[in-house]
mmCIF file of C-alpha atoms in Angstrom:
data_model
loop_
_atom_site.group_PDB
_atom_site.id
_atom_site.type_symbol
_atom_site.label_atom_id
_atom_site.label_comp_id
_atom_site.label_asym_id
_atom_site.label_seq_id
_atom_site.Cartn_x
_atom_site.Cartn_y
_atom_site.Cartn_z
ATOM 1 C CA UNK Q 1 -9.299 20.067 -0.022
ATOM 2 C CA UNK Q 2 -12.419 17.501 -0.141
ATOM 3 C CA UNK Q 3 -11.458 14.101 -0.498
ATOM 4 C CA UNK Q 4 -9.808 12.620 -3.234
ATOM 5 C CA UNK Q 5 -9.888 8.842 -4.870
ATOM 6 C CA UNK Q 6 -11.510 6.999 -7.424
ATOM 7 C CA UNK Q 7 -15.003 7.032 -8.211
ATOM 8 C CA UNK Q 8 -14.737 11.243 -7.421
ATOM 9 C CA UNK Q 9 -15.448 13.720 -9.597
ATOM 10 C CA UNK Q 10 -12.144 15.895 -9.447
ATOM 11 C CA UNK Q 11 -12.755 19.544 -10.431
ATOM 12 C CA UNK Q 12 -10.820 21.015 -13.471
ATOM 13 C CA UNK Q 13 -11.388 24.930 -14.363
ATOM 14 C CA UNK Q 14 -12.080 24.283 -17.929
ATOM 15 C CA UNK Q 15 -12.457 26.949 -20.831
ATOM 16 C CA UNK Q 16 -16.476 28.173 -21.916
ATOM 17 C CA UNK Q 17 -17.780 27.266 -24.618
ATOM 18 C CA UNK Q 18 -17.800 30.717 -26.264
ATOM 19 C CA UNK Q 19 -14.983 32.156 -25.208
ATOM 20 C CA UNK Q 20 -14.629 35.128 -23.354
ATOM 21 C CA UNK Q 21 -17.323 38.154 -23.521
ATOM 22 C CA UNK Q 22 -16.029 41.322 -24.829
ATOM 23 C CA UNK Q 23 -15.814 44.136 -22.307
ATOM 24 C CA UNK Q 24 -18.262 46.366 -22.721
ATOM 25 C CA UNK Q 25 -16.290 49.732 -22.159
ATOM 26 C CA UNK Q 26 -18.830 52.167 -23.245
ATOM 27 C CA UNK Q 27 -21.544 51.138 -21.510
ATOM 28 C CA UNK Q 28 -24.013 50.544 -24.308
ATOM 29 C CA UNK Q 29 -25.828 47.467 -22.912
ATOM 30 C CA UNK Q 30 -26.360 48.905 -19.550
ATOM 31 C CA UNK Q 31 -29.375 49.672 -19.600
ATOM 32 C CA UNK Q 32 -30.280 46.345 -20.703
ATOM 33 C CA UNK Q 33 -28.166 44.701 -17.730
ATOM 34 C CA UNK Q 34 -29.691 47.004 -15.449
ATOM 35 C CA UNK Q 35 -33.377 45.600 -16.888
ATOM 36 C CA UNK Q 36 -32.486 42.316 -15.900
ATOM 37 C CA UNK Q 37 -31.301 42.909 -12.397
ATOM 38 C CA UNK Q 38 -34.553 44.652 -11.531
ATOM 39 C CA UNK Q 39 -36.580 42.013 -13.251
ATOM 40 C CA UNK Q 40 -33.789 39.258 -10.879
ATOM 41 C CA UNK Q 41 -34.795 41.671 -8.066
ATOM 42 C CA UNK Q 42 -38.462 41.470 -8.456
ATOM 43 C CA UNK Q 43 -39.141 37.709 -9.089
ATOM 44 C CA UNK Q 44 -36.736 37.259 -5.741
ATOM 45 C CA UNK Q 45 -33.812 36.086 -8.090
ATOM 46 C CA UNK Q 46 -35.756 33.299 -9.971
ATOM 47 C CA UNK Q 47 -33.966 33.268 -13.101
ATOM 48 C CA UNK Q 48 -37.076 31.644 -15.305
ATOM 49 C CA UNK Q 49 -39.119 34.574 -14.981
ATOM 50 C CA UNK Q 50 -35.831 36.925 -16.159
ATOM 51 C CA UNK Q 51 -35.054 35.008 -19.459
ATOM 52 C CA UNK Q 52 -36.943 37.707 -21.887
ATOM 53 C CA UNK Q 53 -34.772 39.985 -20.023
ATOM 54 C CA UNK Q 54 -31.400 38.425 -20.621
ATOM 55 C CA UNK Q 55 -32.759 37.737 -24.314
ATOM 56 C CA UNK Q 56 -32.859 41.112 -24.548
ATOM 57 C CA UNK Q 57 -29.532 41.915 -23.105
ATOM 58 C CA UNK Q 58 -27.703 39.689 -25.698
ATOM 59 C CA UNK Q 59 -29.797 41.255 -28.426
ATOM 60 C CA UNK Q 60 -28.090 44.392 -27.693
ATOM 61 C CA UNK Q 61 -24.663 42.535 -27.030
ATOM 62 C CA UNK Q 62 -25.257 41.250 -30.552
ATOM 63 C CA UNK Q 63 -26.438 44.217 -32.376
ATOM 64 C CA UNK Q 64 -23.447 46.248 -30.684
ATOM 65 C CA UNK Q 65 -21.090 43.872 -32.000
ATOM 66 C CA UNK Q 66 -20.043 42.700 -28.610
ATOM 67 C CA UNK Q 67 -21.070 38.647 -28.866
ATOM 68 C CA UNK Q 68 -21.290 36.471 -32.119
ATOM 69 C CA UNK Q 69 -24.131 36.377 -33.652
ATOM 70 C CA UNK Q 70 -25.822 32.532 -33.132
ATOM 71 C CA UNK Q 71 -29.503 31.173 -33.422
ATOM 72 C CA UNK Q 72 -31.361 31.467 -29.828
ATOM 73 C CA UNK Q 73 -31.943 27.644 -29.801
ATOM 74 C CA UNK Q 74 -28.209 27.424 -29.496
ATOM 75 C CA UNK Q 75 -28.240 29.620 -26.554
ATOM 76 C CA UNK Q 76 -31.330 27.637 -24.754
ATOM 77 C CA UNK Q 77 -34.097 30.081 -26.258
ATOM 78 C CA UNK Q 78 -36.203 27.284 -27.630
ATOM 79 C CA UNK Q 79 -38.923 28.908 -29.863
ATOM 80 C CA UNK Q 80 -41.696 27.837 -27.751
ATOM 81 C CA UNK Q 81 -40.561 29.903 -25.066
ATOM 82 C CA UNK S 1 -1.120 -86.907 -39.984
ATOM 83 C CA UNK S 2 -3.224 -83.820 -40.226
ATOM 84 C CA UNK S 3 -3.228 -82.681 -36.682
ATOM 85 C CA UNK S 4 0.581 -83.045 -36.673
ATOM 86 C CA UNK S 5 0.907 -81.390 -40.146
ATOM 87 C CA UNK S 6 -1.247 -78.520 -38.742
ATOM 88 C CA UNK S 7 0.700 -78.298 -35.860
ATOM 89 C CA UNK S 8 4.113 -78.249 -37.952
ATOM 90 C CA UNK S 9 2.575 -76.029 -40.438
ATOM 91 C CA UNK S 10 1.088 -73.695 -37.712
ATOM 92 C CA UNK S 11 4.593 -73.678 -35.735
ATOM 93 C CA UNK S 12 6.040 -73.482 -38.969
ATOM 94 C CA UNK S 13 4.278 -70.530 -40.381
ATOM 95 C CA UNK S 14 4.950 -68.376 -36.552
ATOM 96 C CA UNK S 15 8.342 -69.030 -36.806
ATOM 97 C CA UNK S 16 7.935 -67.171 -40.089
ATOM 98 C CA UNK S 17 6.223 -64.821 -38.498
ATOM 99 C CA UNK S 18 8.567 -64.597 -36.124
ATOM 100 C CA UNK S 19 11.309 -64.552 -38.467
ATOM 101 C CA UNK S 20 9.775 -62.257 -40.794
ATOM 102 C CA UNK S 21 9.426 -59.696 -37.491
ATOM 103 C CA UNK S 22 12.944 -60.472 -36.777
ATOM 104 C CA UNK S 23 14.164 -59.913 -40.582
ATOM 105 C CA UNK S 24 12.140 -56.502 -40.048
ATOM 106 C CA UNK S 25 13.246 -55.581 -36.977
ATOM 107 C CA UNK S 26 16.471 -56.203 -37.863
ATOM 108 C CA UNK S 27 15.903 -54.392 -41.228
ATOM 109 C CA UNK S 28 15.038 -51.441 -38.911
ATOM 110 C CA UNK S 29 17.530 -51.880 -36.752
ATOM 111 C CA UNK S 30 20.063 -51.866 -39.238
ATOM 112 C CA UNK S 31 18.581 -49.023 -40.541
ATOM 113 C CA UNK S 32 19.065 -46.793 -37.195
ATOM 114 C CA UNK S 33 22.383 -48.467 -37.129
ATOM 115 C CA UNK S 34 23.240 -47.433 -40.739
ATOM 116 C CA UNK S 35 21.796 -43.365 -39.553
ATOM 117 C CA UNK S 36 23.802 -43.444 -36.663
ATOM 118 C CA UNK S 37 26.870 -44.171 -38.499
ATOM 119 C CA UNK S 38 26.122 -41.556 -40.889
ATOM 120 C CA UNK S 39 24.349 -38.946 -39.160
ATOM 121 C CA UNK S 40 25.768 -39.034 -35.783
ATOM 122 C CA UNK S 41 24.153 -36.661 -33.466
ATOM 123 C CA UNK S 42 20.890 -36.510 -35.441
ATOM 124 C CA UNK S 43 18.311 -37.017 -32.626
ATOM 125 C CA UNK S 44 15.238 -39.777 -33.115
ATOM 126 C CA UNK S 45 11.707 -39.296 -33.182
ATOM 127 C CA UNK S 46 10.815 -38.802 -29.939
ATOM 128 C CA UNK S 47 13.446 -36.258 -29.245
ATOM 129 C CA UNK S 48 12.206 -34.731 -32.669
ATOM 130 C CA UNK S 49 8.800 -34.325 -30.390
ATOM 131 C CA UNK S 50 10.233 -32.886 -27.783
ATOM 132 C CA UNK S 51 12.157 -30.162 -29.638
ATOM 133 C CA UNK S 52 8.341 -29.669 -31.662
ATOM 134 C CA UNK S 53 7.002 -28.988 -28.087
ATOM 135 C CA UNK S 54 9.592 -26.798 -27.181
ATOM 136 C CA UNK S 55 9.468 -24.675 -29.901
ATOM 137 C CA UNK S 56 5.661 -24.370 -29.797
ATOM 138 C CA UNK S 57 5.719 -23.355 -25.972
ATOM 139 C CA UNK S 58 8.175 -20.562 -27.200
ATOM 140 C CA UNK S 59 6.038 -19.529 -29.490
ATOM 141 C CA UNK S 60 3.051 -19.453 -27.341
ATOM 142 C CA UNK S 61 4.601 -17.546 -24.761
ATOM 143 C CA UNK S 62 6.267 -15.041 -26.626
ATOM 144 C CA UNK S 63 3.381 -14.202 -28.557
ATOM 145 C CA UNK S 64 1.658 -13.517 -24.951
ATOM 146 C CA UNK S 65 4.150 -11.640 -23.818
ATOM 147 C CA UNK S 66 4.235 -9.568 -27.105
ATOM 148 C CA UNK S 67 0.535 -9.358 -26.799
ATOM 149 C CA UNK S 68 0.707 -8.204 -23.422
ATOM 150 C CA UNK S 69 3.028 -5.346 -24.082
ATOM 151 C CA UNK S 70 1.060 -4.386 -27.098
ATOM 152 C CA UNK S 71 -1.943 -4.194 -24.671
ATOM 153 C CA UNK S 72 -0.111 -1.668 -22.330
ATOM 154 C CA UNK S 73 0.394 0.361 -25.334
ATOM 155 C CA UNK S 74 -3.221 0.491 -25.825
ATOM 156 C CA UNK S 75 -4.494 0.845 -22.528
ATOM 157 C CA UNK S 76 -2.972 4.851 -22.558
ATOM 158 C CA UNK S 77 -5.640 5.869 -25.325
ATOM 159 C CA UNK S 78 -8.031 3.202 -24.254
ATOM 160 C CA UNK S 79 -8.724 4.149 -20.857
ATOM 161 C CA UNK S 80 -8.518 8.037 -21.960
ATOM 162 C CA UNK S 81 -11.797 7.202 -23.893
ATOM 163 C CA UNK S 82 -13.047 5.455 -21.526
ATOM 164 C CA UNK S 83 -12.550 7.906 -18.939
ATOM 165 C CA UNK S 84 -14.353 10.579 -21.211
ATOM 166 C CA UNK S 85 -17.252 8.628 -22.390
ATOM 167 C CA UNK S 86 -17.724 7.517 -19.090
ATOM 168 C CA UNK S 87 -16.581 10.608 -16.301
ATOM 169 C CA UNK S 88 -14.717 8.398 -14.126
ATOM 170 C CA UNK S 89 -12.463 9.516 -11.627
ATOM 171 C CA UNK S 90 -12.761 12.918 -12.123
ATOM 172 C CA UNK S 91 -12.624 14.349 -15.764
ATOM 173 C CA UNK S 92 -15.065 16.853 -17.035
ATOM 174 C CA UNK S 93 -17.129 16.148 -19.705
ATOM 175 C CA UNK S 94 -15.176 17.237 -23.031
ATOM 176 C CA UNK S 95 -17.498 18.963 -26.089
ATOM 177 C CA UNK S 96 -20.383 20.370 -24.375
ATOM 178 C CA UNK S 97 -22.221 21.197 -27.551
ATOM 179 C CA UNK S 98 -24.453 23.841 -28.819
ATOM 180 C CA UNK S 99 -26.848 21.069 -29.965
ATOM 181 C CA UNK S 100 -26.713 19.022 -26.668
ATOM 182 C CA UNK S 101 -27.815 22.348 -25.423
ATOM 183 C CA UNK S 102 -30.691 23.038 -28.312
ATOM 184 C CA UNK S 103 -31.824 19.865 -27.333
ATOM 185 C CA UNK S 104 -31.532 19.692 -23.333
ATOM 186 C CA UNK S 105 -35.163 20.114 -21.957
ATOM 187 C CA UNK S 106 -35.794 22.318 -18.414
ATOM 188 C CA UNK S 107 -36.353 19.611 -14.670
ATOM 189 C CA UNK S 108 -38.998 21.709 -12.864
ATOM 190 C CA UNK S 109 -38.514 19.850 -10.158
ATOM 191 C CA UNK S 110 -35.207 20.802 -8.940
ATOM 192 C CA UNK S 111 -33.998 24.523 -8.170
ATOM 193 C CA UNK S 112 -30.655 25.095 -7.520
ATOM 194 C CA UNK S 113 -29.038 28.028 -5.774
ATOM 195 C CA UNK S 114 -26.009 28.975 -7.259
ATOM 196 C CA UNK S 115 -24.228 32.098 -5.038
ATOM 197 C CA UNK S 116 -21.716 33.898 -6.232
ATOM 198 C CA UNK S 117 -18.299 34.940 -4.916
ATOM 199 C CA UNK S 118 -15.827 37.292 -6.141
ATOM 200 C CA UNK S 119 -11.804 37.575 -5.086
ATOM 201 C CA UNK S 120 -9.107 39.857 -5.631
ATOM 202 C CA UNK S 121 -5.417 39.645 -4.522
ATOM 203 C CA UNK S 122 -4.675 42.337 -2.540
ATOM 204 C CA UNK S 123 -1.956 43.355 -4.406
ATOM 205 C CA UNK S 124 -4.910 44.156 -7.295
ATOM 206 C CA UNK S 125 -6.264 47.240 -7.005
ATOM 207 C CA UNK S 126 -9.803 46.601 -8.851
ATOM 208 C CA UNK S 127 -12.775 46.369 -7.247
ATOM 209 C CA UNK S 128 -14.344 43.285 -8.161
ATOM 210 C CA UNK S 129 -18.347 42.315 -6.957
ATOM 211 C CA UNK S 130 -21.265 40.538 -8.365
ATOM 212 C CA UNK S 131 -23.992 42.143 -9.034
ATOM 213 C CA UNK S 132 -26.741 39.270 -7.110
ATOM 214 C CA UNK S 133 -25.786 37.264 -4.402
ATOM 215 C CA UNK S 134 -27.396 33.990 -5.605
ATOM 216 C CA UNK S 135 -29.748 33.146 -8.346
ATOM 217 C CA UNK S 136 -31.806 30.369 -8.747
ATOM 218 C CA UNK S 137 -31.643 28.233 -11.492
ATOM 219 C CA UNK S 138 -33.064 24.857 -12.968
ATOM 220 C CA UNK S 139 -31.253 22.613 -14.298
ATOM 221 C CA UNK S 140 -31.233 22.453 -18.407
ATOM 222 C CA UNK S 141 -32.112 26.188 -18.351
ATOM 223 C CA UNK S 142 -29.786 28.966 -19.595
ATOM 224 C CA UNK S 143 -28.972 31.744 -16.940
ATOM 225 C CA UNK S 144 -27.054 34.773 -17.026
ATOM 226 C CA UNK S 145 -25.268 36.553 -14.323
ATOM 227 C CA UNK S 146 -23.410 39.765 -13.554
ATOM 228 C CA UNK S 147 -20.337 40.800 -11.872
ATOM 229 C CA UNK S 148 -19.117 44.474 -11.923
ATOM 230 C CA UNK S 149 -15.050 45.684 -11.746
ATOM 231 C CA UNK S 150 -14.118 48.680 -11.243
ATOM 232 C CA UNK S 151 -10.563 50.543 -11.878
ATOM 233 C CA UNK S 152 -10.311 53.364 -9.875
ATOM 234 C CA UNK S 153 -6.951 53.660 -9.652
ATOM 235 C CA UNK S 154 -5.427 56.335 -12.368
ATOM 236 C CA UNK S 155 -3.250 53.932 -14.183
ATOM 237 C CA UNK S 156 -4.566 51.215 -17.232
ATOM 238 C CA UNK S 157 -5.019 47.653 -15.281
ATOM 239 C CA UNK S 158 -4.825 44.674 -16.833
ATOM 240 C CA UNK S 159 -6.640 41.864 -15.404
ATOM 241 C CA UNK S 160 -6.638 37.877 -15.635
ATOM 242 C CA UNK S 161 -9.835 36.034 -13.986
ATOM 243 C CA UNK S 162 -9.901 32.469 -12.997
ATOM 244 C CA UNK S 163 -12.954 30.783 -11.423
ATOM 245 C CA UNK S 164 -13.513 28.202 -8.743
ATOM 246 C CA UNK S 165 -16.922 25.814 -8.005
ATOM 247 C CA UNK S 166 -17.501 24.365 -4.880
ATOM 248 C CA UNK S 167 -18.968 21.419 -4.187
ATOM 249 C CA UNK S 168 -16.655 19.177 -6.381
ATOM 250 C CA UNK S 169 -19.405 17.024 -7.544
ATOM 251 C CA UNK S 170 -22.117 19.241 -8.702
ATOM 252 C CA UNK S 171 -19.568 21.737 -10.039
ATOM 253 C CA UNK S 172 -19.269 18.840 -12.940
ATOM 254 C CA UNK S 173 -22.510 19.919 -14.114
ATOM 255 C CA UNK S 174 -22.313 23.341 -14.208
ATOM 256 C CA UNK S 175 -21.184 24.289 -17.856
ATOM 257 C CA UNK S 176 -20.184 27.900 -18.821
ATOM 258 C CA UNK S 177 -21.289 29.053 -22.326
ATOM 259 C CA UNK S 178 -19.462 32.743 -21.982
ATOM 260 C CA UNK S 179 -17.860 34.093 -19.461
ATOM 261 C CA UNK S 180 -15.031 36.740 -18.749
ATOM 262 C CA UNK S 181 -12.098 34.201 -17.663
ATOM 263 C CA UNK S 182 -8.915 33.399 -18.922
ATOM 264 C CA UNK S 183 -8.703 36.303 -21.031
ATOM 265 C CA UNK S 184 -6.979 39.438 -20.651
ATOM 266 C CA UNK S 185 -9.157 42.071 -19.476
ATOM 267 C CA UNK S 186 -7.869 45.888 -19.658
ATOM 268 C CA UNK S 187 -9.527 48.502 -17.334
ATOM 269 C CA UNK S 188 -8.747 52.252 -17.965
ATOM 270 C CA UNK S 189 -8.570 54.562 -15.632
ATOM 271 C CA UNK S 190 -11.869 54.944 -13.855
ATOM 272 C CA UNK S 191 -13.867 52.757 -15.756
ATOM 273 C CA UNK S 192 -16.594 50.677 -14.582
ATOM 274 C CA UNK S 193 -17.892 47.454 -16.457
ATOM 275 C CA UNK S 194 -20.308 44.545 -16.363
ATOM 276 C CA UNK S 195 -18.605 41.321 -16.716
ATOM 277 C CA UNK S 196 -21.843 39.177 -17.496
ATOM 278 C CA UNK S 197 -21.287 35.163 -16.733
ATOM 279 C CA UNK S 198 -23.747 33.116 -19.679
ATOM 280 C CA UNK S 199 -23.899 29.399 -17.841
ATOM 281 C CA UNK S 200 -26.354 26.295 -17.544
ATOM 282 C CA UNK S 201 -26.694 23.137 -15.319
ATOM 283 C CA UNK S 202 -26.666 19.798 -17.186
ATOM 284 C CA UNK S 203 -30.343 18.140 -17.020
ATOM 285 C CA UNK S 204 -28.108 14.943 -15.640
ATOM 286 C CA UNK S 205 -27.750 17.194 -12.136
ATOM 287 C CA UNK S 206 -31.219 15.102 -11.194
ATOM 288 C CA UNK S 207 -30.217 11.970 -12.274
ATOM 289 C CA UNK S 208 -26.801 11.782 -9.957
ATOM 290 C CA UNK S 209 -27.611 9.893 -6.749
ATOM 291 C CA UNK S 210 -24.731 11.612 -5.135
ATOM 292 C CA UNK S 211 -26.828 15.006 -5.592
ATOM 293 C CA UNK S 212 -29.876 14.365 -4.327
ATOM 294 C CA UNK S 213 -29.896 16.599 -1.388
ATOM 295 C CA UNK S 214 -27.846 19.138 -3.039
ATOM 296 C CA UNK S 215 -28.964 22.256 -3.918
ATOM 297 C CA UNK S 216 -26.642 24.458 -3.218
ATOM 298 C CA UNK S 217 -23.529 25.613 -5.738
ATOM 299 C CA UNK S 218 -20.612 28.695 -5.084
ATOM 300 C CA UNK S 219 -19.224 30.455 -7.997
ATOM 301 C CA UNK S 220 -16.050 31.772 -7.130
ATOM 302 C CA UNK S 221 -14.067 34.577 -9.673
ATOM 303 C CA UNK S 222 -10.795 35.703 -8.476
ATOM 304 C CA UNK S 223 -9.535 38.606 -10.997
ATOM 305 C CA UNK S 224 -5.578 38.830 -10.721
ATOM 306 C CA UNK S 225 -3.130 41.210 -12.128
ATOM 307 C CA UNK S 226 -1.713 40.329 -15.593
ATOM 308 C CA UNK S 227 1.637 42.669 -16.511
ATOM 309 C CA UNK S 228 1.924 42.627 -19.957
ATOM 310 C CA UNK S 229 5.790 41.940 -20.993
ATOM 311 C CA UNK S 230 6.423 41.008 -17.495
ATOM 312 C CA UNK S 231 10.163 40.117 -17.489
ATOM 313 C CA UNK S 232 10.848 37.449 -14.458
ATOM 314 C CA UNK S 233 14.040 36.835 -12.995
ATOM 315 C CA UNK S 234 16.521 34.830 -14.283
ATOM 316 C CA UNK S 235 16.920 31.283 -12.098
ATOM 317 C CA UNK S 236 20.408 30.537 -13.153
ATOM 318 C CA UNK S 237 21.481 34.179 -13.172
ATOM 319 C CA UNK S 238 24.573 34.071 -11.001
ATOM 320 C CA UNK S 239 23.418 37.628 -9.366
ATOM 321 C CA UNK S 240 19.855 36.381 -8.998
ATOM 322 C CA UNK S 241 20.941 33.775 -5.593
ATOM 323 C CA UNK S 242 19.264 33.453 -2.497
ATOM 324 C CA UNK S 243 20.551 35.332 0.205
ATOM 325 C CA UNK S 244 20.916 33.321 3.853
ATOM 326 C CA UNK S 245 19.002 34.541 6.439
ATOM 327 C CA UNK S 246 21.189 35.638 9.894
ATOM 328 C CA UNK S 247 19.593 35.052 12.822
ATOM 329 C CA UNK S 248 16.260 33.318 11.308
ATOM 330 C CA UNK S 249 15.385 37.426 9.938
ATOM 331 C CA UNK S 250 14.076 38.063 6.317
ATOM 332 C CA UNK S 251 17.183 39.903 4.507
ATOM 333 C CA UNK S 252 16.129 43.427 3.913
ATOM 334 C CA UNK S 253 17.178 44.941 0.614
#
């Protein structure tokens, strides 16, 4: 265990802010997930150059009815980007 | 016959002074003579002052003490904001917002690696792996990361995830929007799914001294077994004791 006292930060597992993602059983956003991981792949796992890609991963988790629907500057998709 | 008449009539007029002293103090003293007959045990003025004094030192310390004991019934909700607003000793920040996160701008200037880790018990027969090893991140900026379980056993599999960040004081920043833990999670029989993780660092990650030279973060998911209607053992069952070991062995059943 790392040390312990005042003035540290103690850990504590804490809920998300969304909840919990609904399992995607059938497989309908794979192809989107699978987008992304090449993209991750390509740009040697730089995750600025991959944010269309997840974008477009939760558009199909959205439109499948597998994540609520929110607006993408809640999500960190400023409209500038 | 004037300095003589002077002197009589200034030796006459202090002995009236005098006298007229005397008459009072006797008046007065006749008085207090005339209160102690009737009011024996009353006390006089200065003990009067003394019991005043008393009484207001009573006062003034009880009302401390009262005010001290209200202030330790204050001090549990006081110091819980205080702890909140403030993050010291240890609690997380509470109400990460969607605004704070509308609002929270990209720091080009830092890139942290954040690995990932995955864990089962080995009494769960999943197979639990992320899909990347690490993926770098800035802090402010939304990232998204996959792990992958599979089931392949030929029985339904409930499962239960609970996640771990190491070091202590950078996992404080890291803030999950979505993720797959905490929640029941039911695998069928030879299924395979993504289990995507939706998380950000907090912009403040380059503003803590303590991080300057850290760049480094491990997300940890260990997926356990959850039985649904999981009946445990009695404790005060008199069948369910503990049976004494012979000969320092484990009791076989």
């Amino acid at each position: 265990m790392s040390q312990t006292g005042p003035f540290i930060r103690v850990q504590s597992v804490s809920a998300p802010l969304k909840g919990s993602f609904p399992l995607d059983h059938e497989g309908t956003c794979k192809l989107e997930m699978l987008n992304y991981m090449v993209c991750l792949h390509k740009n040697k796992q730089q995750n600025s150059e991959c944010r269309l890609n997840a974008k477009e991963y939760f558009t199909c988790r959205m439109d499948n009815g597998l994540m609520d629907r929110d607006e993408w500057k809640k999500l960190g998709y400023s409209e500038e980007k | 016959m004037s300095l003589s008449r002077l002197f009589s009539s200034q030796i006459y007029s202090n002995v009236l002074k005098i006298g007229a002293k005397n008459e009072y103090f006797g008046a007065q003293s006749i008085f207090q003579v005339r209160c102690m007959k009737t009011f024996p045990n009353k006390p006089n003025n200065n003990q009067y002052q003394k019991l005043r004094d008393t009484r207001n030192y009573t006062y003034y310390i009880m009302s401390l003490v009262i005010v001290a004991i209200g202030c330790t019934f204050a001090a549990i909700p006081a110091y819980r904001i205080f702890c909140e607003q403030t993050s010291f000793g240890g609690l997380t920040q509470v109400a990460k917002d969607f605004d704070k996160i509308a609002a929270m701008k990209k720091c080009e200037d830092r890139l942290i690696r954040v690995q990932f880790n995955s864990d089962v018990p080995s009494s769960m027969r999943w197979e639990f792996k992320p899909q990347q090893h690490e993926i770098f991140v800035h802090p402010g900026e939304t990232a998204l990361a996959f792990y992958t379980a599979r089931n392949p056993t030929d029985k339904p599999i409930i499962g239960i995830s609970s996640y771990n960040l190491t070091p202590f004081q950078a996992a404080y920043y890291f803030n999950k929007i979505q993720c797959f833990c905490f929640e029941e999670q039911i695998l069928n029989p030879g299924e395979q799914v993504d289990l995507p993780v939706f998380f950000y660092i907090d912009p403040d990650y380059v503003n803590d001294p303590a991080l300057e030279y850290l760049d480094s973060i491990l997300l940890s998911y260990t997926f356990f077994e959850a039985k649904s209607g999981l009946k445990l053992p009695d404790p005060f069952d008199p069948k369910n004791r503990p049976t004494i070991a012979q000969d320092n062995r484990v009791p076989t059943k």
